[in-house]
Structures are given as structure tokens and as C-alpha cells.
């Protein structure tokens, strides 16, 4: 794996007078495929972007506060001023969908937003989120500027239109980046998906697995409501030849990943 030649550090910045340090890097997986590493203070996240000469695709959108830093990292990775064509959501958790309102508000031509049908109703505001409690919403209200929270509220809590434009089917291959296969991996949320990038044999795991010090682990039990189902979902990965895994929490893991995935799956 090669560090992107455009890698850089982002300075800290503040929102509504509240200083919140955020730094980030980009990491090249292959030409036109980059993992972003975005430090949000209490956690570091790893969205993925895929791009060509015409447009780019974003896998997961970070927290509500993270859109400016995410966009800057994408530019450093090489997207420049290309239009954002697709947003692929792995699931409904706030650190994966939180940046969507800002992205939709800023794009001149709205990107196509994808999600699994089992999570789409929550993302569309038609049913409660599995893990975003009223207390968490109130925390967000206090952390965000009134205008940004208003945008979040209008998008997810009282929407006037669906946020999800297209739903995934398990096993389908999206015509993005040379081929992205959708793997429905429920447990962390009902509609959690992972994405397998065929040309590079890269598994974008979302939160179905986490990494720590270069080691793959199953999902975080503390925030996985159906741990038994989540562990059972890992067996689906055994159908793919995986060269590397991007965990949203933990980043890139390479080397003997098929064997490591098989060991995790066999524990279920």
C-alpha cells in the first residue's frame, strides 16, 4: 500500500465558537481509490472515496461536523472540483450518515444516495433510528450551531422528501469504480452492508469488523444490538478473495486477511 502523494494534515477548526481539533490523512489503495483518515477527537473514522476523470463516489459521510474536513481530504486525494455523483451509506449510525445533510445542501446537483432497504426508513425519517436516542439528539443540538442543527433536523427528523434515492440488493454489483459488490451484513444494524471492490479485492467493511493495531476483530459488541447475527454475517466474506480490509474504525488491514476473516467467522 502506498501513501497518497497528496497526503496532508488538516489544521484544527472550530464550529460555533467551540474548538474541535480535527486532523486527517489520505491513503491510496489504488489509482482512483483512497481511504480517508479523519480524526474527530474522540474517534477516528475511515470513509472511502472512488473517483475517475468525471466524478467521485463517497462511502459514508462522517459526523455532522466533519463535512468541511472530509471535502478537503477528498480534494487532497485527487477529486479536485469533480462532482460528487454517489453517496453509499453502509448503515444508519450517526457517524456514517451525519454529514449527509451538509453534503446535500452544498452540492449543485444532488448525488444519488444508496442504503439498504432495512435501514432506509430510519435514514428517511419514517421510523426511529436504532441507536440515535432522544438524548443523543439533544447532545447534537448542543454541539452544533443552530443553523447546522436545523439542517440535520430537517433532513432526518422532519424530512419533506426521502434521503435515500436507491436501495441496495444483497449480492448486486454496482457499476462504480470498476465494480462494487454489495454484501448485506446485518447485526450492527438491520440494514448494514459491506462493499467488495472487485478490481483491488478490497473489502469495505463498514462497522461489521473493527481493527486495532493492525488486527481484525468482529464488531464492537457495545454498539451492536444483535451480536449473534453480526457474527453470523461474517461468514459471507468467505465467498470473496480479500486482499485488504478497510474498517471504518481502525483503518486498513492487509496480509493473510482471508485466513483472519475465516477464523472470526468460525467463532459464530
XYZ file of N, CA and C in Angstrom:
804
model
N 0.833 -1.172 0.000
C 0.000 0.000 0.000
C 0.882 1.240 0.000
N 0.463 2.292 -0.723
C 1.272 3.480 -0.897
C 0.537 4.679 -0.345
N 1.212 5.488 0.387
C 0.635 6.746 0.835
C 0.398 7.639 -0.371
N -0.752 8.319 -0.377
C -1.037 9.234 -1.464
C -0.005 10.349 -1.482
N 0.394 10.724 -2.680
C 1.343 11.813 -2.790
C 0.732 13.128 -2.345
N -0.606 13.147 -2.222
C -1.294 14.364 -1.818
C -1.636 14.384 -0.341
N -1.046 13.440 0.415
C -1.423 13.372 1.815
C -1.044 14.654 2.519
N -1.815 14.996 3.549
C -1.514 16.204 4.294
C -2.258 16.218 5.602
N -1.868 17.143 6.460
C -2.524 17.299 7.748
C -3.491 18.471 7.661
N -4.673 18.281 8.228
C -5.642 19.349 8.273
C -5.507 20.080 9.597
N -5.544 21.396 9.587
C -5.495 22.128 10.841
C -6.790 21.968 11.610
N -6.733 22.268 12.919
C -7.952 22.289 13.694
C -8.842 23.426 13.240
N -10.134 23.308 13.505
C -11.043 24.392 13.177
C -12.163 24.369 14.190
N -12.953 25.401 14.217
C -13.996 25.486 15.232
C -15.350 25.612 14.583
N -16.366 25.173 15.319
C -17.753 25.294 14.884
C -18.494 26.058 15.970
N -19.100 27.179 15.592
C -19.920 27.950 16.518
C -19.146 28.292 17.793
N -17.872 28.652 17.610
C -17.070 29.090 18.737
C -16.511 27.979 19.585
N -16.759 26.742 19.218
C -16.281 25.616 20.010
C -15.091 24.993 19.292
N -13.932 25.027 19.931
C -12.737 24.497 19.300
C -12.783 22.988 19.288
N -12.649 22.402 18.106
C -12.671 20.951 17.984
C -11.550 20.560 17.030
N -10.505 19.954 17.566
C -9.345 19.620 16.759
C -9.645 18.443 15.842
N -9.345 18.600 14.568
C -9.530 17.516 13.618
C -8.329 17.484 12.697
N -7.754 16.338 12.531
C -6.662 16.159 11.604
C -6.994 14.995 10.702
N -6.336 14.952 9.546
C -6.637 13.858 8.648
C -5.524 13.568 7.675
N -5.602 12.402 7.066
C -4.682 11.957 6.033
C -5.481 11.287 4.931
N -4.831 11.105 3.804
C -5.383 10.237 2.772
C -4.408 9.096 2.548
N -4.934 7.941 2.191
C -4.099 6.777 1.952
C -4.565 6.100 0.670
N -3.680 6.012 -0.301
C -4.040 5.443 -1.596
C -4.068 3.926 -1.534
N -5.186 3.343 -1.940
C -5.308 1.902 -2.070
C -4.942 1.480 -3.481
N -5.415 2.257 -4.455
C -5.099 2.050 -5.864
C -5.444 3.339 -6.579
N -5.099 3.434 -7.843
C -5.443 4.618 -8.600
C -6.958 4.814 -8.583
N -7.390 5.963 -8.061
C -8.809 6.250 -8.011
C -9.549 5.657 -6.828
N -8.816 5.060 -5.883
C -9.433 4.507 -4.670
C -8.601 4.969 -3.480
N -9.216 5.731 -2.589
C -8.489 6.282 -1.451
C -9.272 6.063 -0.155
N -8.538 5.736 0.890
C -9.105 5.713 2.227
C -8.769 7.032 2.897
N -9.769 7.676 3.461
C -9.547 8.894 4.219
C -9.436 8.546 5.697
N -8.574 9.238 6.386
C -8.425 9.051 7.836
C -8.706 10.386 8.497
N -9.832 10.456 9.177
C -10.307 11.724 9.723
C -10.451 11.619 11.232
N -9.654 12.411 11.947
C -9.671 12.411 13.409
C -10.732 13.392 13.887
N -11.762 12.870 14.542
C -12.851 13.706 15.036
C -12.757 13.944 16.534
N -11.583 13.790 17.111
C -11.413 13.999 18.545
C -11.563 12.694 19.290
N -12.785 12.337 19.711
C -12.939 11.082 20.457
C -12.835 9.842 19.594
N -12.880 9.980 18.281
C -12.749 8.807 17.418
C -12.140 9.206 16.091
N -11.586 8.215 15.406
C -11.054 8.393 14.065
C -11.865 7.510 13.123
N -12.270 8.089 11.998
C -13.090 7.356 11.040
C -12.365 7.239 9.710
N -12.814 6.280 8.887
C -12.129 5.993 7.634
C -13.134 5.821 6.490
N -13.711 6.929 6.007
C -14.513 6.843 4.783
C -13.626 6.471 3.596
N -14.249 6.013 2.525
C -13.532 5.644 1.300
C -14.107 6.448 0.143
N -13.246 6.874 -0.762
C -13.705 7.532 -1.973
C -13.188 6.777 -3.196
N -13.997 6.782 -4.247
C -13.619 6.213 -5.540
C -13.861 7.288 -6.583
N -12.920 7.482 -7.498
C -13.095 8.560 -8.467
C -12.417 8.230 -9.782
N -12.934 8.889 -10.833
C -12.319 8.814 -12.153
C -12.219 10.229 -12.695
N -12.109 10.390 -13.996
C -11.937 11.723 -14.561
C -13.217 12.541 -14.529
N -14.363 11.894 -14.318
C -15.646 12.584 -14.449
C -16.336 12.898 -13.128
N -16.163 12.041 -12.112
C -16.916 12.224 -10.874
C -16.300 11.382 -9.760
N -16.874 11.510 -8.566
C -16.399 10.690 -7.443
C -17.571 10.179 -6.626
N -17.272 9.135 -5.859
C -18.234 8.455 -5.009
C -17.683 8.425 -3.596
N -18.549 8.665 -2.624
C -18.167 8.668 -1.221
C -18.874 7.526 -0.500
N -18.103 6.745 0.247
C -18.670 5.693 1.087
C -18.671 6.189 2.533
N -19.855 6.541 3.033
C -20.119 7.060 4.370
C -19.660 8.513 4.515
N -20.400 9.261 5.348
C -20.278 10.722 5.331
C -19.762 11.335 6.622
N -19.436 10.522 7.618
C -18.908 11.078 8.853
C -19.976 11.711 9.720
N -19.516 12.512 10.686
C -20.399 13.207 11.619
C -20.887 14.524 11.005
N -21.927 15.129 11.606
C -22.397 16.410 11.076
C -21.312 17.472 10.973
N -20.320 17.439 11.879
C -19.280 18.459 11.888
C -18.170 18.217 10.858
N -18.137 17.052 10.259
C -16.919 16.632 9.559
C -16.892 16.929 8.071
N -17.957 17.506 7.515
C -18.013 17.680 6.070
C -16.900 18.570 5.524
N -16.594 19.735 6.125
C -15.503 20.551 5.563
C -14.174 19.807 5.511
N -13.826 19.097 6.587
C -12.572 18.353 6.608
C -12.603 17.197 5.620
N -13.744 16.528 5.512
C -13.876 15.414 4.579
C -13.686 15.895 3.137
N -14.292 17.032 2.818
C -14.146 17.572 1.464
C -12.695 17.959 1.174
N -12.028 18.527 2.154
C -10.633 18.917 1.955
C -9.757 17.690 1.724
N -10.002 16.625 2.479
C -9.247 15.396 2.274
C -9.511 14.808 0.890
N -10.757 14.848 0.460
C -11.085 14.331 -0.870
C -10.345 15.110 -1.954
N -10.253 16.412 -1.772
C -9.506 17.220 -2.748
C -8.031 16.854 -2.736
N -7.481 16.659 -1.543
C -6.083 16.257 -1.444
C -5.848 14.908 -2.117
N -6.858 14.057 -2.058
C -6.732 12.726 -2.661
C -6.802 12.763 -4.177
N -7.321 13.867 -4.741
C -7.304 13.993 -6.197
C -8.631 14.263 -6.870
N -9.723 14.441 -6.095
C -11.006 14.663 -6.770
C -11.145 16.082 -7.293
N -10.358 17.008 -6.745
C -10.421 18.385 -7.215
C -11.836 18.936 -7.120
N -12.309 19.485 -8.240
C -13.660 20.049 -8.285
C -14.641 19.125 -9.001
N -14.319 17.849 -9.091
C -15.237 16.916 -9.735
C -16.553 16.850 -8.957
N -17.658 16.612 -9.635
C -18.931 16.484 -8.924
C -19.016 15.175 -8.153
N -19.660 15.232 -6.997
C -19.932 14.038 -6.212
C -21.164 13.367 -6.800
N -20.990 12.169 -7.360
C -22.071 11.516 -8.089
C -22.906 10.575 -7.215
N -22.225 9.880 -6.256
C -22.911 8.879 -5.438
C -22.459 8.976 -3.986
N -23.385 8.723 -3.078
C -23.070 8.547 -1.664
C -23.579 7.168 -1.264
N -22.671 6.294 -0.861
C -23.009 4.929 -0.479
C -22.954 4.834 1.042
N -24.099 4.604 1.664
C -24.166 4.504 3.119
C -24.127 3.038 3.526
N -23.191 2.694 4.409
C -23.132 1.308 4.868
C -24.220 1.008 5.883
N -24.649 2.037 6.644
C -25.739 1.833 7.590
C -26.158 3.156 8.201
N -27.085 3.103 9.141
C -27.790 4.275 9.632
C -27.145 4.989 10.810
N -26.014 4.553 11.333
C -25.434 5.187 12.513
C -24.999 6.619 12.218
N -25.021 7.460 13.267
C -24.803 8.894 13.110
C -23.437 9.228 12.533
N -22.410 8.436 12.872
C -21.075 8.742 12.359
C -20.889 8.301 10.908
N -21.927 7.701 10.325
C -21.887 7.301 8.918
C -22.814 8.150 8.054
N -23.919 8.619 8.642
C -24.878 9.429 7.872
C -24.867 10.899 8.270
N -24.158 11.254 9.341
C -24.261 12.600 9.909
C -23.888 13.723 8.966
N -22.963 13.467 8.050
C -22.543 14.507 7.120
C -23.455 14.675 5.921
N -24.449 13.778 5.778
C -25.295 13.810 4.589
C -26.048 15.129 4.417
N -26.638 15.723 5.471
C -27.341 16.991 5.257
C -26.455 18.082 4.670
N -25.245 18.214 5.186
C -24.340 19.226 4.664
C -23.947 18.961 3.228
N -23.735 17.691 2.903
C -23.365 17.334 1.533
C -24.503 17.643 0.571
N -25.722 17.262 0.939
C -26.863 17.511 0.059
C -27.119 19.004 -0.117
N -26.860 19.784 0.942
C -27.095 21.230 0.872
C -26.072 21.933 -0.010
N -24.854 21.379 -0.073
C -23.771 22.066 -0.778
C -23.657 21.697 -2.250
N -24.072 20.492 -2.613
C -23.892 20.036 -3.993
C -24.880 20.728 -4.933
N -24.371 21.237 -6.043
C -25.254 21.878 -7.024
C -26.212 20.863 -7.640
N -25.702 19.661 -7.889
C -26.534 18.565 -8.369
C -26.460 17.454 -7.344
N -27.591 17.142 -6.735
C -27.591 16.194 -5.616
C -27.072 14.840 -6.055
N -26.169 14.233 -5.270
C -25.703 12.880 -5.579
C -26.800 11.859 -5.328
N -26.645 10.686 -5.917
C -27.558 9.576 -5.669
C -27.145 8.917 -4.356
N -28.075 8.826 -3.419
C -27.799 8.269 -2.100
C -28.330 6.839 -2.039
N -27.448 5.909 -1.679
C -27.774 4.493 -1.591
C -27.807 4.048 -0.126
N -28.712 3.130 0.190
C -28.730 2.465 1.501
C -29.501 1.164 1.349
N -29.342 0.293 2.326
C -30.088 -0.965 2.299
C -31.539 -0.716 2.699
N -32.495 -1.447 2.120
C -33.910 -1.206 2.450
C -34.260 -1.403 3.914
N -33.467 -2.164 4.673
C -33.768 -2.346 6.090
C -33.324 -1.156 6.944
N -32.464 -0.304 6.417
C -32.047 0.908 7.133
C -32.614 2.175 6.503
N -33.070 2.100 5.266
C -33.557 3.289 4.558
C -34.696 3.998 5.292
N -35.678 3.286 5.884
C -36.756 4.016 6.567
C -36.259 4.911 7.699
N -35.253 4.477 8.448
C -34.698 5.321 9.507
C -33.976 6.524 8.906
N -33.200 6.302 7.860
C -32.467 7.394 7.215
C -33.439 8.389 6.583
N -34.588 7.903 6.143
C -35.610 8.764 5.538
C -36.526 9.416 6.567
N -36.331 9.142 7.857
C -37.159 9.747 8.885
C -38.511 9.107 9.069
N -38.707 7.911 8.526
C -40.003 7.236 8.619
C -40.122 6.339 9.840
N -38.995 6.012 10.447
C -39.017 5.230 11.673
C -37.812 5.613 12.519
N -37.839 5.344 13.841
C -36.731 5.780 14.696
C -35.414 5.099 14.314
N -34.324 5.799 14.563
C -33.015 5.192 14.436
C -32.845 4.121 15.503
N -32.066 3.111 15.193
C -31.831 2.038 16.152
C -31.055 2.541 17.363
N -30.094 3.456 17.122
C -29.196 3.855 18.210
C -29.133 5.353 18.472
N -29.764 6.182 17.675
C -29.748 7.631 17.916
C -30.944 7.962 18.807
N -30.688 8.018 20.095
C -31.740 8.233 21.083
C -32.088 9.723 21.174
N -33.219 10.059 21.799
C -33.527 11.480 22.028
C -32.427 12.200 22.802
N -31.790 11.490 23.733
C -30.682 12.104 24.479
C -29.518 12.431 23.563
N -29.249 11.538 22.607
C -28.156 11.796 21.653
C -28.508 12.969 20.746
N -29.753 13.068 20.353
C -30.184 14.206 19.534
C -29.975 15.512 20.294
N -30.293 15.512 21.588
C -30.111 16.717 22.386
C -28.624 17.069 22.509
N -27.766 16.060 22.617
C -26.324 16.326 22.623
C -25.892 17.002 21.331
N -26.404 16.505 20.220
C -26.071 17.099 18.927
C -26.542 18.548 18.860
N -27.724 18.811 19.397
C -28.252 20.174 19.398
C -27.286 21.123 20.112
N -26.727 20.652 21.222
C -25.819 21.488 21.999
C -24.458 21.643 21.323
N -24.045 20.644 20.548
C -22.727 20.661 19.922
C -22.706 21.447 18.610
N -23.861 21.542 17.956
C -23.917 22.133 16.622
C -24.436 23.561 16.671
N -24.081 24.324 15.648
C -24.657 25.656 15.514
C -26.153 25.512 15.239
N -26.964 26.521 15.570
C -28.402 26.429 15.300
C -28.724 26.149 13.834
N -27.987 26.756 12.923
C -28.276 26.531 11.510
C -27.937 25.107 11.090
N -26.816 24.581 11.595
C -26.429 23.213 11.236
C -27.373 22.194 11.862
N -27.789 22.434 13.111
C -28.732 21.508 13.719
C -30.082 21.576 13.009
N -30.471 22.766 12.604
C -31.714 22.894 11.859
C -31.689 22.083 10.581
N -30.536 22.090 9.895
C -30.383 21.295 8.673
C -30.464 19.802 8.989
N -29.805 19.384 10.068
C -29.859 17.989 10.495
C -31.302 17.587 10.820
N -32.003 18.444 11.545
C -33.378 18.162 11.950
C -34.296 18.049 10.739
N -34.136 18.960 9.786
C -34.987 18.932 8.592
C -34.701 17.722 7.722
N -33.460 17.240 7.757
C -33.081 16.108 6.913
C -33.545 14.783 7.495
N -33.314 14.567 8.800
C -33.546 13.250 9.389
C -34.775 13.147 10.297
N -35.123 14.229 10.984
C -36.202 14.144 11.970
C -37.548 14.572 11.396
N -37.540 15.576 10.526
C -38.784 16.059 9.918
C -38.567 16.285 8.423
N -38.210 15.243 7.696
C -37.886 15.427 6.276
C -39.137 15.692 5.431
N -38.917 16.408 4.354
C -40.002 16.657 3.400
C -39.880 15.779 2.165
N -38.775 15.052 2.064
C -38.550 14.133 0.945
C -37.651 13.003 1.419
N -37.665 11.860 0.726
C -36.748 10.784 1.099
C -35.284 11.210 0.916
N -34.427 10.726 1.792
C -32.988 10.962 1.650
C -32.325 9.886 0.808
N -32.887 8.690 0.819
C -32.329 7.563 0.072
C -32.990 7.511 -1.299
N -32.170 7.561 -2.328
C -32.682 7.534 -3.705
C -32.765 6.123 -4.263
N -31.862 5.255 -3.788
C -31.792 3.907 -4.352
C -31.397 2.942 -3.261
N -32.044 1.782 -3.219
C -31.706 0.781 -2.215
C -30.886 -0.343 -2.836
N -29.995 -0.893 -2.022
C -29.154 -1.998 -2.449
C -29.931 -3.312 -2.462
N -29.470 -4.240 -3.281
C -29.889 -5.637 -3.195
C -28.661 -6.468 -2.837
N -28.813 -7.366 -1.895
C -27.698 -8.209 -1.483
C -27.134 -8.964 -2.686
N -25.836 -8.853 -2.891
C -25.174 -9.565 -3.974
C -25.096 -8.813 -5.283
N -25.766 -7.669 -5.394
C -25.692 -6.924 -6.653
C -24.330 -6.259 -6.785
N -23.931 -6.014 -8.014
C -22.689 -5.312 -8.279
C -23.015 -3.929 -8.835
N -22.580 -2.908 -8.122
C -22.807 -1.536 -8.550
C -21.767 -1.161 -9.598
N -22.160 -0.456 -10.649
C -21.208 -0.053 -11.693
C -20.407 1.176 -11.280
N -19.681 1.044 -10.195
C -18.910 2.140 -9.616
C -17.491 1.648 -9.368
N -16.505 2.400 -9.815
C -15.114 2.055 -9.549
C -14.661 0.744 -10.149
N -15.310 0.308 -11.216
C -14.945 -0.963 -11.821
C -15.704 -2.144 -11.258
N -16.603 -1.895 -10.305
C -17.434 -2.967 -9.747
C -17.357 -3.041 -8.235
N -18.489 -2.737 -7.571
C -18.607 -2.846 -6.119
C -19.737 -3.823 -5.811
N -19.412 -4.937 -5.170
C -20.422 -5.927 -4.819
C -20.968 -5.629 -3.430
N -22.295 -5.619 -3.314
C -22.973 -5.338 -2.050
C -23.111 -6.634 -1.254
N -22.698 -6.589 0.010
C -22.817 -7.740 0.915
C -23.664 -7.301 2.108
N -24.872 -7.829 2.230
C -25.723 -7.478 3.366
C -25.193 -8.179 4.606
N -24.773 -7.406 5.593
C -24.150 -7.945 6.801
C -24.882 -7.411 8.037
N -26.127 -7.853 8.265
C -26.911 -7.314 9.384
C -26.381 -7.759 10.735
N -26.830 -7.039 11.749
C -26.438 -7.323 13.122
C -26.056 -6.043 13.832
N -25.114 -5.311 13.251
C -24.746 -3.999 13.801
C -25.925 -3.045 13.653
N -26.564 -3.081 12.510
C -27.900 -2.532 12.283
C -28.610 -3.512 11.357
N -29.938 -3.425 11.236
C -30.638 -4.375 10.360
C -30.207 -4.290 8.901
N -29.882 -3.099 8.439
C -29.532 -2.923 7.032
C -28.073 -2.637 6.785
N -27.204 -3.104 7.674
C -25.765 -2.883 7.468
C -25.285 -3.616 6.225
N -24.468 -2.941 5.418
C -23.847 -3.587 4.267
C -22.342 -3.351 4.284
N -21.620 -4.268 3.668
C -20.219 -4.100 3.326
C -20.128 -4.069 1.799
N -19.024 -3.572 1.296
C -18.843 -3.425 -0.149
C -17.504 -4.039 -0.546
N -17.530 -4.881 -1.576
C -16.312 -5.534 -2.065
C -15.923 -4.909 -3.398
N -14.762 -4.249 -3.424
C -14.271 -3.623 -4.649
C -13.497 -4.662 -5.450
N -14.101 -5.088 -6.540
C -13.567 -6.212 -7.296
C -12.168 -5.978 -7.868
N -11.895 -4.831 -8.508
C -10.573 -4.679 -9.137
C -9.403 -4.751 -8.164
N -9.599 -4.264 -6.921
C -8.498 -4.254 -5.956
C -8.647 -5.302 -4.858
N -9.758 -6.089 -4.915
C -10.022 -7.103 -3.885
C -10.036 -6.485 -2.494
N -10.629 -5.291 -2.414
C -10.711 -4.559 -1.149
C -12.101 -4.688 -0.559
N -12.172 -5.106 0.691
C -13.431 -5.200 1.408
C -13.610 -3.947 2.256
N -14.645 -3.168 1.953
C -15.011 -2.003 2.756
C -16.034 -2.515 3.767
N -15.579 -2.727 4.991
C -16.358 -3.499 5.969
C -17.395 -2.680 6.697
N -17.313 -1.344 6.644
C -18.191 -0.550 7.492
C -17.882 -0.837 8.944
N -18.913 -1.156 9.741
C -18.713 -1.485 11.152
C -18.908 -2.978 11.433
N -18.951 -3.790 10.364
C -19.100 -5.234 10.571
C -17.860 -5.835 11.211
N -16.719 -5.174 11.012
C -15.487 -5.537 11.712
C -14.802 -4.242 12.131
N -13.978 -4.330 13.143
C -13.138 -3.215 13.557
C -11.696 -3.699 13.582
N -10.775 -2.752 13.534
C -9.357 -3.099 13.579
C -8.693 -2.383 14.738
N -7.736 -3.056 15.349
C -6.956 -2.472 16.423
C -5.525 -2.945 16.283
N -4.615 -1.989 16.121
C -3.185 -2.288 15.967
C -2.953 -3.293 14.840
N -3.679 -3.104 13.745
C -3.483 -3.947 12.573
C -4.160 -5.291 12.621
N -4.913 -5.566 13.695
C -5.581 -6.853 13.842
C -7.081 -6.703 13.594
N -7.644 -7.622 12.824
C -9.081 -7.629 12.580
C -9.825 -8.227 13.760
N -10.935 -7.610 14.096
C -11.814 -8.124 15.139
C -13.251 -8.064 14.637
N -14.131 -8.780 15.314
C -15.545 -8.683 14.991
C -16.084 -7.316 15.357
N -17.390 -7.120 15.206
C -17.970 -5.811 15.502
C -17.888 -5.469 16.981
N -17.971 -4.183 17.260
C -17.942 -3.697 18.634
C -19.240 -4.101 19.326
N -19.140 -5.007 20.295
C -20.336 -5.551 20.941
C -21.141 -4.473 21.664
N -20.459 -3.442 22.151
C -21.142 -2.393 22.924
C -22.174 -1.645 22.088
N -21.951 -1.558 20.765
C -22.858 -0.792 19.901
C -23.450 -1.676 18.799
N -23.478 -2.978 19.057
C -24.055 -3.932 18.098
C -25.232 -4.630 18.764
N -26.464 -4.228 18.448
C -27.638 -4.777 19.143
C -27.818 -6.282 18.978
N -27.489 -6.811 17.804
C -27.671 -8.246 17.569
C -26.306 -8.853 17.238
N -25.547 -9.134 18.280
C -24.180 -9.603 18.096
C -24.143 -10.981 17.441
N -25.089 -11.823 17.779
C -25.120 -13.162 17.187
C -25.304 -13.070 15.673
N -26.229 -12.241 15.235
C -26.456 -12.064 13.805
C -25.255 -11.414 13.136
N -24.633 -10.453 13.814
C -23.478 -9.770 13.246
C -22.316 -10.736 13.021
N -22.084 -11.631 13.967
C -21.010 -12.604 13.804
C -21.348 -13.604 12.702
N -22.604 -13.979 12.599
C -23.035 -14.884 11.533
C -22.830 -14.235 10.161
N -23.010 -12.932 10.093
C -22.841 -12.214 8.826
C -21.414 -12.301 8.289
N -20.442 -12.457 9.182
C -19.046 -12.514 8.747
C -18.783 -13.710 7.835
N -19.610 -14.728 7.926
C -19.419 -15.906 7.081
C -19.569 -15.566 5.600
N -20.314 -14.523 5.294
C -20.499 -14.132 3.894
C -19.191 -13.706 3.242
N -18.276 -13.202 4.036
C -16.996 -12.749 3.485
C -16.172 -13.898 2.924
N -16.440 -15.104 3.381
C -15.649 -16.258 2.945
C -15.875 -16.583 1.465
N -16.907 -15.962 0.875
C -17.159 -16.152 -0.558
C -16.311 -15.249 -1.443
N -15.488 -14.400 -0.819
C -14.713 -13.420 -1.572
C -13.218 -13.591 -1.291
N -12.430 -13.328 -2.315
C -10.974 -13.326 -2.165
C -10.558 -11.912 -1.792
N -10.231 -11.712 -0.525
C -9.990 -10.375 0.010
C -8.495 -10.156 0.211
N -7.994 -9.090 -0.385
C -6.580 -8.752 -0.224
C -6.358 -7.770 0.917
N -7.358 -6.940 1.167
C -7.238 -5.924 2.215
C -8.633 -5.553 2.697
N -8.699 -5.061 3.920
C -9.963 -4.655 4.524
C -9.828 -3.218 5.009
N -10.840 -2.409 4.721
C -10.937 -1.089 5.325
C -12.042 -1.137 6.371
N -11.653 -0.988 7.628
C -12.615 -0.880 8.724
C -12.849 0.599 9.007
N -14.105 0.984 9.121
C -14.409 2.394 9.380
C -13.750 2.846 10.671
N -13.682 1.948 11.637
C -12.975 2.211 12.888
C -11.768 1.278 12.943
N -10.615 1.831 12.674
C -9.389 1.036 12.696
C -8.582 1.122 11.428
N -9.228 1.428 10.309
C -8.496 1.666 9.075
C -8.147 0.417 8.294
N -7.007 0.455 7.611
C -6.618 -0.554 6.632
C -5.894 -1.727 7.292
N -6.286 -2.931 6.894
C -5.624 -4.159 7.343
C -5.262 -4.964 6.105
N -4.022 -5.408 6.021
C -3.536 -6.214 4.902
C -2.761 -7.405 5.437
N -2.636 -8.423 4.595
C -1.830 -9.575 4.951
C -2.633 -10.701 5.575
N -2.796 -11.801 4.848
C -3.499 -13.002 5.344
C -4.913 -12.689 5.837
N -5.586 -11.742 5.176
C -6.896 -11.337 5.691
C -7.951 -12.419 5.481
N -7.851 -13.206 4.408
C -8.828 -14.284 4.221
C -8.796 -15.260 5.390
N -7.600 -15.603 5.816
C -7.449 -16.527 6.944
C -7.992 -15.905 8.226
N -7.728 -14.631 8.411
C -8.175 -13.964 9.634
C -9.691 -13.812 9.662
N -10.270 -13.515 8.488
C -11.730 -13.429 8.398
C -12.359 -14.797 8.684
N -11.766 -15.864 8.116
C -12.293 -17.209 8.334
C -12.290 -17.577 9.820
N -11.244 -17.204 10.532
C -11.175 -17.501 11.963
C -12.267 -16.767 12.733
N -12.495 -15.504 12.359
C -13.564 -14.737 13.010
C -14.922 -15.354 12.714
N -15.134 -15.706 11.451
C -16.422 -16.262 11.046
C -16.703 -17.587 11.741
N -15.661 -18.373 11.960
C -15.839 -19.691 12.571
C -16.200 -19.601 14.057
N -16.054 -18.422 14.636
C -16.409 -18.260 16.056
C -17.909 -18.122 16.246
N -18.617 -17.829 15.159
C -20.075 -17.580 15.287
C -20.840 -18.897 15.500
